Amino acid sequence: GSEMCIRDRKNLLKDNLISQKDYDQALLNYKKINSLTQQARVEYNIALKNKGHTRIYAPISGTVISRSTNPMEPTGSGKELFVIAMDLSKMRLTINIDESDIGKMKKGQKVSFTVSAFPEKVFEGAIEQVRFRPIKSGGIVMYDSIVSCDNRELLLKPGMTATATVIIDRRGNVLRVHNEALIISPVEMKAEPGKSYVWVEKTALVNKLPMERCEIKPGLAGNTHTEILSSTCLKEGDRVLINIGKKLEVKDTRFSK
């Protein structure tokens, strides 16, 4: 090979059978050939590695949800070929939580939700993760929460839109009033931070409203009702003000079932 030829040239130069110029030229040719050999070896290794990538295997076993490529179509790194769901018997639901409610969300809370495909069926799940990345939409900040749910009946399909309710807490056999009762007042009142009031119907008084203000200590607040933890002037059966129209409207206070 070239290395043997250089060795022979070196011996010839030692015996003064060739000139120094001939030897230097032979050495230069040897270095060029050696460099080309190294480059060819690198290109060969790259081609061999690429050959191993010509067969693409799915990273998991599951169900193909969508296909983004066609047979014989060129592909490359980063190109999506298929979307595969590993196990459709367990689904994840992404719900958006308003920033005013995100402080109440935590892992493990129960979630009930419905989908338009089955409007009368209520599905259940649990919060698996509360994410910290804020999502801004129209001036409102939302946060994603991931809900895991059972789908053994395969009723839920990827991409469905759900209407979800997160169950923060439950109260049973408590005194409650409509939420409107805590924000309505027949007369203008100065706001008192930390205090809550409702207006309770009383027997007609001369030159006075047929109701009086009652201070309460509110508890758990739901979509329509608020729990009353304690009050010295409100009891079950009292009628409280919830709306002002042509005629003052009142509604009974009852224990929840």
PDB file of N, CA and C in Angstrom, residues 174-218:
ATOM      1  N   VAL A 174     -76.784  21.099  56.039  1.00  0.00           N
ATOM      2  CA  VAL A 174     -76.339  22.413  56.519  1.00  0.00           C
ATOM      3  C   VAL A 174     -77.397  23.462  56.192  1.00  0.00           C
ATOM      4  N   LEU A 175     -77.399  24.532  56.952  1.00  0.00           N
ATOM      5  CA  LEU A 175     -78.255  25.674  56.664  1.00  0.00           C
ATOM      6  C   LEU A 175     -77.630  26.450  55.510  1.00  0.00           C
ATOM      7  N   ARG A 176     -78.448  26.828  54.531  1.00  0.00           N
ATOM      8  CA  ARG A 176     -77.897  27.506  53.359  1.00  0.00           C
ATOM      9  C   ARG A 176     -78.854  28.579  52.877  1.00  0.00           C
ATOM     10  N   VAL A 177     -78.307  29.533  52.122  1.00  0.00           N
ATOM     11  CA  VAL A 177     -79.107  30.568  51.478  1.00  0.00           C
ATOM     12  C   VAL A 177     -78.624  30.709  50.042  1.00  0.00           C
ATOM     13  N   HIS A 178     -79.474  31.301  49.198  1.00  0.00           N
ATOM     14  CA  HIS A 178     -79.063  31.572  47.820  1.00  0.00           C
ATOM     15  C   HIS A 178     -77.926  32.594  47.825  1.00  0.00           C
ATOM     16  N   ASN A 179     -77.013  32.431  46.876  1.00  0.00           N
ATOM     17  CA  ASN A 179     -75.862  33.332  46.800  1.00  0.00           C
ATOM     18  C   ASN A 179     -76.286  34.789  46.638  1.00  0.00           C
ATOM     19  N   GLU A 180     -77.416  35.010  45.935  1.00  0.00           N
ATOM     20  CA  GLU A 180     -77.878  36.389  45.717  1.00  0.00           C
ATOM     21  C   GLU A 180     -78.188  37.106  47.027  1.00  0.00           C
ATOM     22  N   ALA A 181     -78.524  36.345  48.054  1.00  0.00           N
ATOM     23  CA  ALA A 181     -78.904  36.955  49.333  1.00  0.00           C
ATOM     24  C   ALA A 181     -77.736  37.703  49.971  1.00  0.00           C
ATOM     25  N   LEU A 182     -76.508  37.304  49.630  1.00  0.00           N
ATOM     26  CA  LEU A 182     -75.339  37.929  50.250  1.00  0.00           C
ATOM     27  C   LEU A 182     -74.884  39.183  49.524  1.00  0.00           C
ATOM     28  N   ILE A 183     -75.439  39.443  48.334  1.00  0.00           N
ATOM     29  CA  ILE A 183     -74.970  40.602  47.558  1.00  0.00           C
ATOM     30  C   ILE A 183     -76.072  41.622  47.318  1.00  0.00           C
ATOM     31  N   ILE A 184     -77.296  41.340  47.778  1.00  0.00           N
ATOM     32  CA  ILE A 184     -78.409  42.258  47.535  1.00  0.00           C
ATOM     33  C   ILE A 184     -78.707  43.059  48.793  1.00  0.00           C
ATOM     34  N   SER A 185     -79.126  44.312  48.604  1.00  0.00           N
ATOM     35  CA  SER A 185     -79.509  45.153  49.739  1.00  0.00           C
ATOM     36  C   SER A 185     -80.585  46.136  49.277  1.00  0.00           C
ATOM     37  N   PRO A 186     -81.640  46.307  50.038  1.00  0.00           N
ATOM     38  CA  PRO A 186     -82.714  47.240  49.639  1.00  0.00           C
ATOM     39  C   PRO A 186     -82.317  48.697  49.817  1.00  0.00           C
ATOM     40  N   VAL A 187     -81.280  48.952  50.591  1.00  0.00           N
ATOM     41  CA  VAL A 187     -80.798  50.323  50.807  1.00  0.00           C
ATOM     42  C   VAL A 187     -79.296  50.352  50.572  1.00  0.00           C
ATOM     43  N   GLU A 188     -78.771  51.526  50.274  1.00  0.00           N
ATOM     44  CA  GLU A 188     -77.337  51.648  50.049  1.00  0.00           C
ATOM     45  C   GLU A 188     -76.588  51.480  51.362  1.00  0.00           C
ATOM     46  N   MET A 189     -75.647  50.566  51.371  1.00  0.00           N
ATOM     47  CA  MET A 189     -74.880  50.269  52.578  1.00  0.00           C
ATOM     48  C   MET A 189     -73.396  50.394  52.274  1.00  0.00           C
ATOM     49  N   LYS A 190     -72.635  50.821  53.265  1.00  0.00           N
ATOM     50  CA  LYS A 190     -71.194  50.924  53.120  1.00  0.00           C
ATOM     51  C   LYS A 190     -70.579  49.528  53.265  1.00  0.00           C
ATOM     52  N   ALA A 191     -69.660  49.218  52.370  1.00  0.00           N
ATOM     53  CA  ALA A 191     -69.018  47.902  52.410  1.00  0.00           C
ATOM     54  C   ALA A 191     -68.214  47.731  53.686  1.00  0.00           C
ATOM     55  N   GLU A 192     -68.319  46.540  54.274  1.00  0.00           N
ATOM     56  CA  GLU A 192     -67.575  46.212  55.491  1.00  0.00           C
ATOM     57  C   GLU A 192     -66.753  44.956  55.225  1.00  0.00           C
ATOM     58  N   PRO A 193     -65.473  45.117  54.942  1.00  0.00           N
ATOM     59  CA  PRO A 193     -64.617  43.957  54.631  1.00  0.00           C
ATOM     60  C   PRO A 193     -64.638  42.931  55.763  1.00  0.00           C
ATOM     61  N   GLY A 194     -64.747  41.661  55.383  1.00  0.00           N
ATOM     62  CA  GLY A 194     -64.721  40.588  56.364  1.00  0.00           C
ATOM     63  C   GLY A 194     -66.064  40.269  56.977  1.00  0.00           C
ATOM     64  N   LYS A 195     -67.105  41.010  56.607  1.00  0.00           N
ATOM     65  CA  LYS A 195     -68.435  40.766  57.171  1.00  0.00           C
ATOM     66  C   LYS A 195     -69.426  40.469  56.050  1.00  0.00           C
ATOM     67  N   SER A 196     -70.387  39.600  56.343  1.00  0.00           N
ATOM     68  CA  SER A 196     -71.415  39.220  55.374  1.00  0.00           C
ATOM     69  C   SER A 196     -72.788  39.383  56.014  1.00  0.00           C
ATOM     70  N   TYR A 197     -73.754  39.836  55.197  1.00  0.00           N
ATOM     71  CA  TYR A 197     -75.105  40.085  55.712  1.00  0.00           C
ATOM     72  C   TYR A 197     -76.142  39.540  54.737  1.00  0.00           C
ATOM     73  N   VAL A 198     -77.303  39.202  55.272  1.00  0.00           N
ATOM     74  CA  VAL A 198     -78.488  38.920  54.470  1.00  0.00           C
ATOM     75  C   VAL A 198     -79.637  39.727  55.074  1.00  0.00           C
ATOM     76  N   TRP A 199     -80.676  39.948  54.257  1.00  0.00           N
ATOM     77  CA  TRP A 199     -81.849  40.684  54.729  1.00  0.00           C
ATOM     78  C   TRP A 199     -82.978  39.686  54.965  1.00  0.00           C
ATOM     79  N   VAL A 200     -83.446  39.651  56.219  1.00  0.00           N
ATOM     80  CA  VAL A 200     -84.447  38.674  56.641  1.00  0.00           C
ATOM     81  C   VAL A 200     -85.807  39.349  56.768  1.00  0.00           C
ATOM     82  N   GLU A 201     -86.836  38.701  56.225  1.00  0.00           N
ATOM     83  CA  GLU A 201     -88.183  39.249  56.283  1.00  0.00           C
ATOM     84  C   GLU A 201     -88.696  39.260  57.733  1.00  0.00           C
ATOM     85  N   LYS A 202     -89.291  40.384  58.106  1.00  0.00           N
ATOM     86  CA  LYS A 202     -89.902  40.522  59.437  1.00  0.00           C
ATOM     87  C   LYS A 202     -91.320  41.048  59.277  1.00  0.00           C
ATOM     88  N   THR A 203     -92.066  41.071  60.362  1.00  0.00           N
ATOM     89  CA  THR A 203     -93.419  41.642  60.304  1.00  0.00           C
ATOM     90  C   THR A 203     -93.326  43.126  59.995  1.00  0.00           C
ATOM     91  N   ALA A 204     -94.344  43.649  59.340  1.00  0.00           N
ATOM     92  CA  ALA A 204     -94.324  45.039  58.901  1.00  0.00           C
ATOM     93  C   ALA A 204     -94.083  45.984  60.067  1.00  0.00           C
ATOM     94  N   LEU A 205     -93.146  46.918  59.871  1.00  0.00           N
ATOM     95  CA  LEU A 205     -92.819  47.914  60.891  1.00  0.00           C
ATOM     96  C   LEU A 205     -93.231  49.286  60.375  1.00  0.00           C
ATOM     97  N   VAL A 206     -93.660  50.164  61.253  1.00  0.00           N
ATOM     98  CA  VAL A 206     -94.101  51.501  60.868  1.00  0.00           C
ATOM     99  C   VAL A 206     -92.903  52.308  60.360  1.00  0.00           C
ATOM    100  N   ASN A 207     -93.079  52.888  59.144  1.00  0.00           N
ATOM    101  CA  ASN A 207     -92.058  53.725  58.519  1.00  0.00           C
ATOM    102  C   ASN A 207     -90.715  53.016  58.330  1.00  0.00           C
ATOM    103  N   LYS A 208     -90.713  51.709  58.336  1.00  0.00           N
ATOM    104  CA  LYS A 208     -89.469  50.956  58.125  1.00  0.00           C
ATOM    105  C   LYS A 208     -89.701  49.832  57.116  1.00  0.00           C
ATOM    106  N   LEU A 209     -88.592  49.289  56.586  1.00  0.00           N
ATOM    107  CA  LEU A 209     -88.700  48.160  55.669  1.00  0.00           C
ATOM    108  C   LEU A 209     -89.214  46.933  56.412  1.00  0.00           C
ATOM    109  N   PRO A 210     -89.957  46.076  55.735  1.00  0.00           N
ATOM    110  CA  PRO A 210     -90.462  44.855  56.382  1.00  0.00           C
ATOM    111  C   PRO A 210     -89.394  43.768  56.477  1.00  0.00           C
ATOM    112  N   MET A 211     -88.165  44.161  56.731  1.00  0.00           N
ATOM    113  CA  MET A 211     -87.048  43.213  56.843  1.00  0.00           C
ATOM    114  C   MET A 211     -85.915  43.901  57.588  1.00  0.00           C
ATOM    115  N   GLU A 212     -84.999  43.110  58.091  1.00  0.00           N
ATOM    116  CA  GLU A 212     -83.855  43.675  58.787  1.00  0.00           C
ATOM    117  C   GLU A 212     -82.579  42.942  58.395  1.00  0.00           C
ATOM    118  N   ARG A 213     -81.476  43.660  58.530  1.00  0.00           N
ATOM    119  CA  ARG A 213     -80.188  43.094  58.141  1.00  0.00           C
ATOM    120  C   ARG A 213     -79.711  42.124  59.211  1.00  0.00           C
ATOM    121  N   CYS A 214     -79.173  40.994  58.750  1.00  0.00           N
ATOM    122  CA  CYS A 214     -78.723  39.950  59.671  1.00  0.00           C
ATOM    123  C   CYS A 214     -77.295  39.548  59.306  1.00  0.00           C
ATOM    124  N   GLU A 215     -76.381  39.621  60.263  1.00  0.00           N
ATOM    125  CA  GLU A 215     -74.995  39.228  60.006  1.00  0.00           C
ATOM    126  C   GLU A 215     -74.862  37.713  60.092  1.00  0.00           C
ATOM    127  N   ILE A 216     -74.127  37.154  59.140  1.00  0.00           N
ATOM    128  CA  ILE A 216     -73.919  35.707  59.110  1.00  0.00           C
ATOM    129  C   ILE A 216     -72.432  35.408  58.920  1.00  0.00           C
ATOM    130  N   LYS A 217     -72.063  34.167  59.218  1.00  0.00           N
ATOM    131  CA  LYS A 217     -70.714  33.691  58.925  1.00  0.00           C
ATOM    132  C   LYS A 217     -70.840  32.641  57.826  1.00  0.00           C
ATOM    133  N   PRO A 218     -70.460  32.988  56.584  1.00  0.00           N
ATOM    134  CA  PRO A 218     -70.638  32.048  55.471  1.00  0.00           C
ATOM    135  C   PRO A 218     -69.583  30.943  55.489  1.00  0.00           C
TER     136      PRO A 218
END
